[in-house]
């Protein structure tokens, strides 16, 4: 497979994460993670070169000019510094902070660092730790206790995430795809932490995910903004024509990349054929 979204684009996203701390940490962290998501969406689904070219065009035109994507300083790699990030995450991901984005962003950084150890530099690690520490607002909500498999049973947890996703789409019909979409992205991040070789960190993040599920199950609030559901569609993010018709990926904070990455990654490991087909039939609501 030709890889147009190559290592340089993962590095672009990683450098963005290292600069994203500060007043716009939520926005800039989203944009940086979205580039990493686009790269792994491409790799994990073997997107053909025409689709990759369209995605790369969106990144180059809309995201790359953002100041957050300036290059990190040249430094020698220091793999030992990864422990600093792991300690920071361990102190953060057990709490539900800004709907779990500390978990999502941290997982994305770890995934690139693990694949390319030469990118683990003091500057990048320190900046990403500062980003994780920027999520200092904890949502104190109870843990959802019923029907949530442990992270050590990945097949069962993925079945749960996908079934809960369909329930959330029904509950939040007419209210946008934020809650159902992040049910996928946070759940995917928890699973990925385990697959990357950090089962203890994944188990800690699983606690925050239970808080997320509890909050989501309360349903829309009377003050929530009404947002029309996406109409049925045949095109998906795996198709060239889907990206040809996209007009702006910046306005979505990059969810246009992050939602598909999590969705297809989870479905690739889902062992329930009927559930998979029902998720695919409803996918247009988040794409």
mmCIF file of C-alpha atoms in Angstrom:
data_model
loop_
_atom_site.group_PDB
_atom_site.id
_atom_site.type_symbol
_atom_site.label_atom_id
_atom_site.label_comp_id
_atom_site.label_asym_id
_atom_site.label_seq_id
_atom_site.Cartn_x
_atom_site.Cartn_y
_atom_site.Cartn_z
ATOM 1 C CA UNK A 1 0.000 0.000 0.000
ATOM 2 C CA UNK A 2 1.272 3.478 -0.869
ATOM 3 C CA UNK A 3 1.462 5.559 2.317
ATOM 4 C CA UNK A 4 0.872 9.208 1.562
ATOM 5 C CA UNK A 5 -0.045 9.916 5.191
ATOM 6 C CA UNK A 6 3.396 8.811 6.289
ATOM 7 C CA UNK A 7 5.570 9.261 9.366
ATOM 8 C CA UNK A 8 5.903 12.991 8.664
ATOM 9 C CA UNK A 9 2.166 13.454 9.234
ATOM 10 C CA UNK A 10 2.226 11.488 12.484
ATOM 11 C CA UNK A 11 5.109 13.731 13.515
ATOM 12 C CA UNK A 12 3.048 16.781 12.581
ATOM 13 C CA UNK A 13 0.282 15.614 14.899
ATOM 14 C CA UNK A 14 2.727 14.763 17.670
ATOM 15 C CA UNK A 15 4.365 18.201 17.480
ATOM 16 C CA UNK A 16 0.905 19.746 17.575
ATOM 17 C CA UNK A 17 0.131 17.846 20.777
ATOM 18 C CA UNK A 18 3.372 19.078 22.319
ATOM 19 C CA UNK A 19 2.342 22.700 21.639
ATOM 20 C CA UNK A 20 -1.362 22.411 22.466
ATOM 21 C CA UNK A 21 -1.215 23.235 26.195
ATOM 22 C CA UNK A 22 -2.461 26.672 27.150
ATOM 23 C CA UNK A 23 -5.626 28.673 26.652
ATOM 24 C CA UNK A 24 -6.712 26.721 23.570
ATOM 25 C CA UNK A 25 -5.665 23.295 24.812
ATOM 26 C CA UNK A 26 -9.043 21.725 24.051
ATOM 27 C CA UNK A 27 -9.215 23.056 20.489
ATOM 28 C CA UNK A 28 -5.567 22.605 19.580
ATOM 29 C CA UNK A 29 -5.374 19.163 21.168
ATOM 30 C CA UNK A 30 -8.314 18.141 19.007
ATOM 31 C CA UNK A 31 -6.661 19.374 15.830
ATOM 32 C CA UNK A 32 -3.381 17.621 16.592
ATOM 33 C CA UNK A 33 -5.047 14.344 17.493
ATOM 34 C CA UNK A 34 -7.164 14.511 14.353
ATOM 35 C CA UNK A 35 -4.052 14.287 12.160
ATOM 36 C CA UNK A 36 -2.841 11.238 14.060
ATOM 37 C CA UNK A 37 -6.319 9.751 13.692
ATOM 38 C CA UNK A 38 -6.292 10.392 9.930
ATOM 39 C CA UNK A 39 -2.978 8.564 9.595
ATOM 40 C CA UNK A 40 -4.108 5.498 11.509
ATOM 41 C CA UNK A 41 -7.500 5.479 9.796
ATOM 42 C CA UNK A 42 -5.577 5.263 6.525
ATOM 43 C CA UNK A 43 -3.155 2.576 7.682
ATOM 44 C CA UNK A 44 -5.598 0.345 9.499
ATOM 45 C CA UNK A 45 -8.121 0.373 6.655
ATOM 46 C CA UNK A 46 -5.614 0.263 3.772
ATOM 47 C CA UNK A 47 -7.100 3.356 2.141
ATOM 48 C CA UNK A 48 -6.072 3.635 -1.479
ATOM 49 C CA UNK A 49 -3.797 6.425 -2.654
ATOM 50 C CA UNK A 50 -6.649 8.515 -4.108
ATOM 51 C CA UNK A 51 -8.470 8.581 -0.753
ATOM 52 C CA UNK A 52 -5.252 9.342 1.103
ATOM 53 C CA UNK A 53 -4.503 12.178 -1.281
ATOM 54 C CA UNK A 54 -7.878 13.779 -0.553
ATOM 55 C CA UNK A 55 -7.396 13.452 3.204
ATOM 56 C CA UNK A 56 -3.873 14.851 2.948
ATOM 57 C CA UNK A 57 -5.211 17.769 0.921
ATOM 58 C CA UNK A 58 -7.617 18.663 3.748
ATOM 59 C CA UNK A 59 -4.822 18.450 6.323
ATOM 60 C CA UNK A 60 -2.404 20.544 4.271
ATOM 61 C CA UNK A 61 -4.952 23.208 3.400
ATOM 62 C CA UNK A 62 -6.933 23.536 6.637
ATOM 63 C CA UNK A 63 -4.884 22.201 9.538
ATOM 64 C CA UNK A 64 -1.171 22.556 8.754
ATOM 65 C CA UNK A 65 -1.302 26.411 8.662
ATOM 66 C CA UNK A 66 -2.489 26.488 12.300
ATOM 67 C CA UNK A 67 0.247 27.864 14.630
ATOM 68 C CA UNK A 68 0.050 24.781 16.832
ATOM 69 C CA UNK A 69 1.725 22.744 14.085
ATOM 70 C CA UNK A 70 5.093 24.484 14.223
ATOM 71 C CA UNK A 71 7.952 21.946 14.432
ATOM 72 C CA UNK A 72 9.272 20.903 17.808
ATOM 73 C CA UNK A 73 12.950 21.714 18.464
ATOM 74 C CA UNK A 74 15.497 19.195 17.242
ATOM 75 C CA UNK A 75 16.610 17.037 20.166
ATOM 76 C CA UNK A 76 18.130 13.646 20.767
ATOM 77 C CA UNK A 77 15.627 10.926 21.573
ATOM 78 C CA UNK A 78 15.376 9.824 25.195
ATOM 79 C CA UNK A 79 13.101 6.820 25.612
ATOM 80 C CA UNK A 80 13.336 7.055 29.399
ATOM 81 C CA UNK A 81 11.280 10.264 29.253
ATOM 82 C CA UNK A 82 8.242 8.198 28.308
ATOM 83 C CA UNK A 83 7.906 7.337 32.011
ATOM 84 C CA UNK A 84 7.166 11.011 32.669
ATOM 85 C CA UNK A 85 4.157 10.850 30.356
ATOM 86 C CA UNK A 86 2.983 7.556 31.840
ATOM 87 C CA UNK A 87 3.096 9.030 35.362
ATOM 88 C CA UNK A 88 1.180 12.106 34.225
ATOM 89 C CA UNK A 89 -1.482 9.998 32.558
ATOM 90 C CA UNK A 90 -1.773 7.688 35.561
ATOM 91 C CA UNK A 91 -2.623 10.711 37.702
ATOM 92 C CA UNK A 92 -5.199 12.012 35.218
ATOM 93 C CA UNK A 93 -7.090 9.338 33.303
ATOM 94 C CA UNK A 94 -8.934 7.844 36.271
ATOM 95 C CA UNK A 95 -11.122 10.953 36.402
ATOM 96 C CA UNK A 96 -13.607 12.139 33.796
ATOM 97 C CA UNK A 97 -12.033 15.370 32.605
ATOM 98 C CA UNK A 98 -13.594 17.311 29.742
ATOM 99 C CA UNK A 99 -15.461 14.244 28.495
ATOM 100 C CA UNK A 100 -12.381 12.022 28.470
ATOM 101 C CA UNK A 101 -10.179 14.000 26.114
ATOM 102 C CA UNK A 102 -7.192 13.598 28.434
ATOM 103 C CA UNK A 103 -7.507 9.851 27.709
ATOM 104 C CA UNK A 104 -7.963 10.301 23.946
ATOM 105 C CA UNK A 105 -5.072 12.728 23.484
ATOM 106 C CA UNK A 106 -2.753 10.758 25.760
ATOM 107 C CA UNK A 107 -3.422 7.499 23.931
ATOM 108 C CA UNK A 108 -2.748 9.125 20.539
ATOM 109 C CA UNK A 109 0.632 10.418 21.726
ATOM 110 C CA UNK A 110 1.602 7.060 23.226
ATOM 111 C CA UNK A 111 0.652 5.241 20.029
ATOM 112 C CA UNK A 112 3.035 7.350 17.940
ATOM 113 C CA UNK A 113 5.788 7.232 20.557
ATOM 114 C CA UNK A 114 5.579 3.456 20.742
ATOM 115 C CA UNK A 115 5.728 3.071 16.963
ATOM 116 C CA UNK A 116 8.535 5.603 16.520
ATOM 117 C CA UNK A 117 10.723 5.619 19.656
ATOM 118 C CA UNK A 118 13.065 8.131 18.019
ATOM 119 C CA UNK A 119 10.309 10.752 18.386
ATOM 120 C CA UNK A 120 10.391 10.550 22.204
ATOM 121 C CA UNK A 121 12.215 13.784 23.004
ATOM 122 C CA UNK A 122 12.225 15.826 26.228
ATOM 123 C CA UNK A 123 10.461 18.770 24.589
ATOM 124 C CA UNK A 124 7.629 16.690 23.163
ATOM 125 C CA UNK A 125 7.073 14.690 26.319
ATOM 126 C CA UNK A 126 7.114 17.769 28.534
ATOM 127 C CA UNK A 127 4.677 19.613 26.264
ATOM 128 C CA UNK A 128 2.246 16.696 26.115
ATOM 129 C CA UNK A 129 2.403 16.317 29.900
ATOM 130 C CA UNK A 130 1.487 19.992 30.187
ATOM 131 C CA UNK A 131 -1.431 19.368 27.815
ATOM 132 C CA UNK A 132 -2.706 16.473 29.946
ATOM 133 C CA UNK A 133 -2.345 18.610 33.069
ATOM 134 C CA UNK A 134 -4.421 21.322 31.372
ATOM 135 C CA UNK A 135 -7.446 19.059 31.831
ATOM 136 C CA UNK A 136 -7.831 19.997 35.468
ATOM 137 C CA UNK A 137 -11.633 20.065 35.679
ATOM 138 C CA UNK A 138 -12.950 16.785 37.063
ATOM 139 C CA UNK A 139 -16.582 15.877 36.493
ATOM 140 C CA UNK A 140 -17.609 14.250 39.765
ATOM 141 C CA UNK A 141 -20.265 11.787 38.705
ATOM 142 C CA UNK A 142 -21.063 8.235 39.869
ATOM 143 C CA UNK A 143 -19.719 5.186 38.103
ATOM 144 C CA UNK A 144 -22.122 3.303 35.855
ATOM 145 C CA UNK A 145 -21.946 -0.149 37.394
ATOM 146 C CA UNK A 146 -24.166 -2.373 35.325
ATOM 147 C CA UNK A 147 -23.184 -4.245 32.189
ATOM 148 C CA UNK A 148 -19.751 -2.733 31.534
ATOM 149 C CA UNK A 149 -17.155 -5.473 30.948
ATOM 150 C CA UNK A 150 -13.678 -5.111 32.359
ATOM 151 C CA UNK A 151 -10.944 -3.871 30.026
ATOM 152 C CA UNK A 152 -9.176 -7.222 30.384
ATOM 153 C CA UNK A 153 -12.021 -8.822 28.389
ATOM 154 C CA UNK A 154 -11.585 -6.847 25.172
ATOM 155 C CA UNK A 155 -14.142 -8.758 23.021
ATOM 156 C CA UNK A 156 -16.865 -8.232 25.613
ATOM 157 C CA UNK A 157 -15.942 -4.577 26.143
ATOM 158 C CA UNK A 158 -16.039 -3.876 22.397
ATOM 159 C CA UNK A 159 -19.439 -5.557 22.104
ATOM 160 C CA UNK A 160 -20.621 -3.336 24.949
ATOM 161 C CA UNK A 161 -19.243 -0.150 23.358
ATOM 162 C CA UNK A 162 -20.894 -0.886 20.014
ATOM 163 C CA UNK A 163 -24.267 -1.809 21.544
ATOM 164 C CA UNK A 164 -24.178 1.258 23.801
ATOM 165 C CA UNK A 165 -23.318 3.373 20.764
ATOM 166 C CA UNK A 166 -26.552 2.329 19.049
ATOM 167 C CA UNK A 167 -28.542 3.060 22.205
ATOM 168 C CA UNK A 168 -26.940 6.490 22.494
ATOM 169 C CA UNK A 169 -27.765 7.330 18.869
ATOM 170 C CA UNK A 170 -31.409 6.629 19.643
ATOM 171 C CA UNK A 171 -31.373 8.579 22.918
ATOM 172 C CA UNK A 172 -29.682 11.612 21.384
ATOM 173 C CA UNK A 173 -31.555 11.670 18.093
ATOM 174 C CA UNK A 174 -32.008 15.317 17.175
ATOM 175 C CA UNK A 175 -29.223 16.450 19.501
ATOM 176 C CA UNK A 176 -26.139 15.894 17.373
ATOM 177 C CA UNK A 177 -23.531 13.171 17.539
ATOM 178 C CA UNK A 178 -21.241 14.472 20.287
ATOM 179 C CA UNK A 179 -22.227 12.040 23.008
ATOM 180 C CA UNK A 180 -22.470 8.921 20.811
ATOM 181 C CA UNK A 181 -19.291 9.889 18.949
ATOM 182 C CA UNK A 182 -17.256 10.326 22.106
ATOM 183 C CA UNK A 183 -18.643 7.097 23.510
ATOM 184 C CA UNK A 184 -16.659 5.524 20.665
ATOM 185 C CA UNK A 185 -13.533 7.659 20.912
ATOM 186 C CA UNK A 186 -13.098 7.340 24.674
ATOM 187 C CA UNK A 187 -13.929 3.625 24.611
ATOM 188 C CA UNK A 188 -11.500 3.107 21.747
ATOM 189 C CA UNK A 189 -8.781 4.978 23.658
ATOM 190 C CA UNK A 190 -9.273 2.732 26.693
ATOM 191 C CA UNK A 191 -8.948 -0.386 24.520
ATOM 192 C CA UNK A 192 -5.906 1.011 22.708
ATOM 193 C CA UNK A 193 -4.090 1.729 25.965
ATOM 194 C CA UNK A 194 -4.382 -1.946 26.803
ATOM 195 C CA UNK A 195 -3.299 -3.059 23.327
ATOM 196 C CA UNK A 196 -0.284 -0.728 23.481
ATOM 197 C CA UNK A 197 0.919 -2.643 26.535
ATOM 198 C CA UNK A 198 -0.409 -0.477 29.377
ATOM 199 C CA UNK A 199 -3.097 -2.640 31.042
ATOM 200 C CA UNK A 200 -2.884 -0.818 34.378
ATOM 201 C CA UNK A 201 -3.301 2.560 32.690
ATOM 202 C CA UNK A 202 -6.223 1.166 30.675
ATOM 203 C CA UNK A 203 -7.864 -0.138 33.847
ATOM 204 C CA UNK A 204 -7.512 3.301 35.434
ATOM 205 C CA UNK A 205 -9.044 4.968 32.355
ATOM 206 C CA UNK A 206 -11.858 2.396 32.425
ATOM 207 C CA UNK A 207 -13.011 4.017 35.678
ATOM 208 C CA UNK A 208 -13.446 7.368 33.918
ATOM 209 C CA UNK A 209 -15.248 5.620 31.068
ATOM 210 C CA UNK A 210 -17.782 4.252 33.542
ATOM 211 C CA UNK A 211 -18.388 7.841 34.640
ATOM 212 C CA UNK A 212 -18.886 8.822 31.012
ATOM 213 C CA UNK A 213 -21.440 6.048 30.502
ATOM 214 C CA UNK A 214 -23.337 7.131 33.617
ATOM 215 C CA UNK A 215 -23.469 10.721 32.348
ATOM 216 C CA UNK A 216 -24.468 9.689 28.831
ATOM 217 C CA UNK A 217 -27.282 7.434 30.043
ATOM 218 C CA UNK A 218 -29.045 10.399 31.642
ATOM 219 C CA UNK A 219 -29.954 11.489 28.106
ATOM 220 C CA UNK A 220 -30.363 14.991 26.655
ATOM 221 C CA UNK A 221 -30.939 17.889 29.049
ATOM 222 C CA UNK A 222 -33.782 20.391 28.537
ATOM 223 C CA UNK A 223 -31.197 23.073 27.777
ATOM 224 C CA UNK A 224 -29.323 21.015 25.153
ATOM 225 C CA UNK A 225 -29.204 22.465 21.673
ATOM 226 C CA UNK A 226 -31.199 20.722 18.961
ATOM 227 C CA UNK A 227 -29.066 19.622 16.001
ATOM 228 C CA UNK A 228 -30.578 17.848 12.974
ATOM 229 C CA UNK A 229 -29.440 14.268 12.438
ATOM 230 C CA UNK A 230 -27.315 13.529 9.395
ATOM 231 C CA UNK A 231 -29.453 12.132 6.571
ATOM 232 C CA UNK A 232 -28.910 8.568 5.309
ATOM 233 C CA UNK A 233 -25.874 8.284 3.045
ATOM 234 C CA UNK A 234 -24.093 5.644 1.052
ATOM 235 C CA UNK A 235 -20.645 7.241 1.084
ATOM 236 C CA UNK A 236 -18.271 6.576 3.996
ATOM 237 C CA UNK A 237 -14.845 7.910 5.036
ATOM 238 C CA UNK A 238 -13.344 4.906 3.252
ATOM 239 C CA UNK A 239 -14.536 6.300 -0.094
ATOM 240 C CA UNK A 240 -12.802 8.883 -2.270
ATOM 241 C CA UNK A 241 -16.076 10.643 -3.072
ATOM 242 C CA UNK A 242 -16.804 11.165 0.622
ATOM 243 C CA UNK A 243 -13.705 13.331 1.029
ATOM 244 C CA UNK A 244 -14.211 15.040 -2.312
ATOM 245 C CA UNK A 245 -17.510 16.441 -1.045
ATOM 246 C CA UNK A 246 -16.218 17.518 2.368
ATOM 247 C CA UNK A 247 -15.917 21.268 2.645
ATOM 248 C CA UNK A 248 -14.319 21.980 6.014
ATOM 249 C CA UNK A 249 -12.662 19.610 8.476
ATOM 250 C CA UNK A 250 -11.367 22.400 10.731
ATOM 251 C CA UNK A 251 -14.856 23.410 11.879
ATOM 252 C CA UNK A 252 -15.511 19.915 13.233
ATOM 253 C CA UNK A 253 -12.386 20.044 15.437
ATOM 254 C CA UNK A 254 -11.175 17.081 13.460
ATOM 255 C CA UNK A 255 -13.979 14.753 14.553
ATOM 256 C CA UNK A 256 -14.322 13.989 10.863
ATOM 257 C CA UNK A 257 -11.095 11.991 11.298
ATOM 258 C CA UNK A 258 -11.340 10.870 14.915
ATOM 259 C CA UNK A 259 -14.830 9.369 14.799
ATOM 260 C CA UNK A 260 -14.087 7.140 11.769
ATOM 261 C CA UNK A 261 -10.767 5.971 13.207
ATOM 262 C CA UNK A 262 -12.406 4.826 16.439
ATOM 263 C CA UNK A 263 -15.470 3.413 14.684
ATOM 264 C CA UNK A 264 -13.602 1.243 12.181
ATOM 265 C CA UNK A 265 -10.934 0.223 14.671
ATOM 266 C CA UNK A 266 -13.564 -1.068 17.077
ATOM 267 C CA UNK A 267 -15.609 -2.749 14.347
ATOM 268 C CA UNK A 268 -12.527 -4.548 13.040
ATOM 269 C CA UNK A 269 -12.361 -6.354 16.387
ATOM 270 C CA UNK A 270 -16.102 -6.809 16.933
ATOM 271 C CA UNK A 271 -17.039 -10.487 16.946
ATOM 272 C CA UNK A 272 -20.822 -10.049 16.561
ATOM 273 C CA UNK A 273 -21.820 -9.958 12.875
ATOM 274 C CA UNK A 274 -25.362 -8.716 13.467
ATOM 275 C CA UNK A 275 -24.196 -5.929 15.780
ATOM 276 C CA UNK A 276 -21.549 -4.933 13.253
ATOM 277 C CA UNK A 277 -24.129 -4.619 10.478
ATOM 278 C CA UNK A 278 -26.399 -2.492 12.664
ATOM 279 C CA UNK A 279 -23.497 -0.182 13.507
ATOM 280 C CA UNK A 280 -22.573 0.153 9.849
ATOM 281 C CA UNK A 281 -26.205 0.971 8.982
ATOM 282 C CA UNK A 282 -26.205 3.788 11.555
ATOM 283 C CA UNK A 283 -22.699 5.094 10.872
ATOM 284 C CA UNK A 284 -23.880 7.994 8.703
ATOM 285 C CA UNK A 285 -25.156 9.654 11.883
ATOM 286 C CA UNK A 286 -21.581 10.311 13.060
ATOM 287 C CA UNK A 287 -19.900 10.699 9.646
#
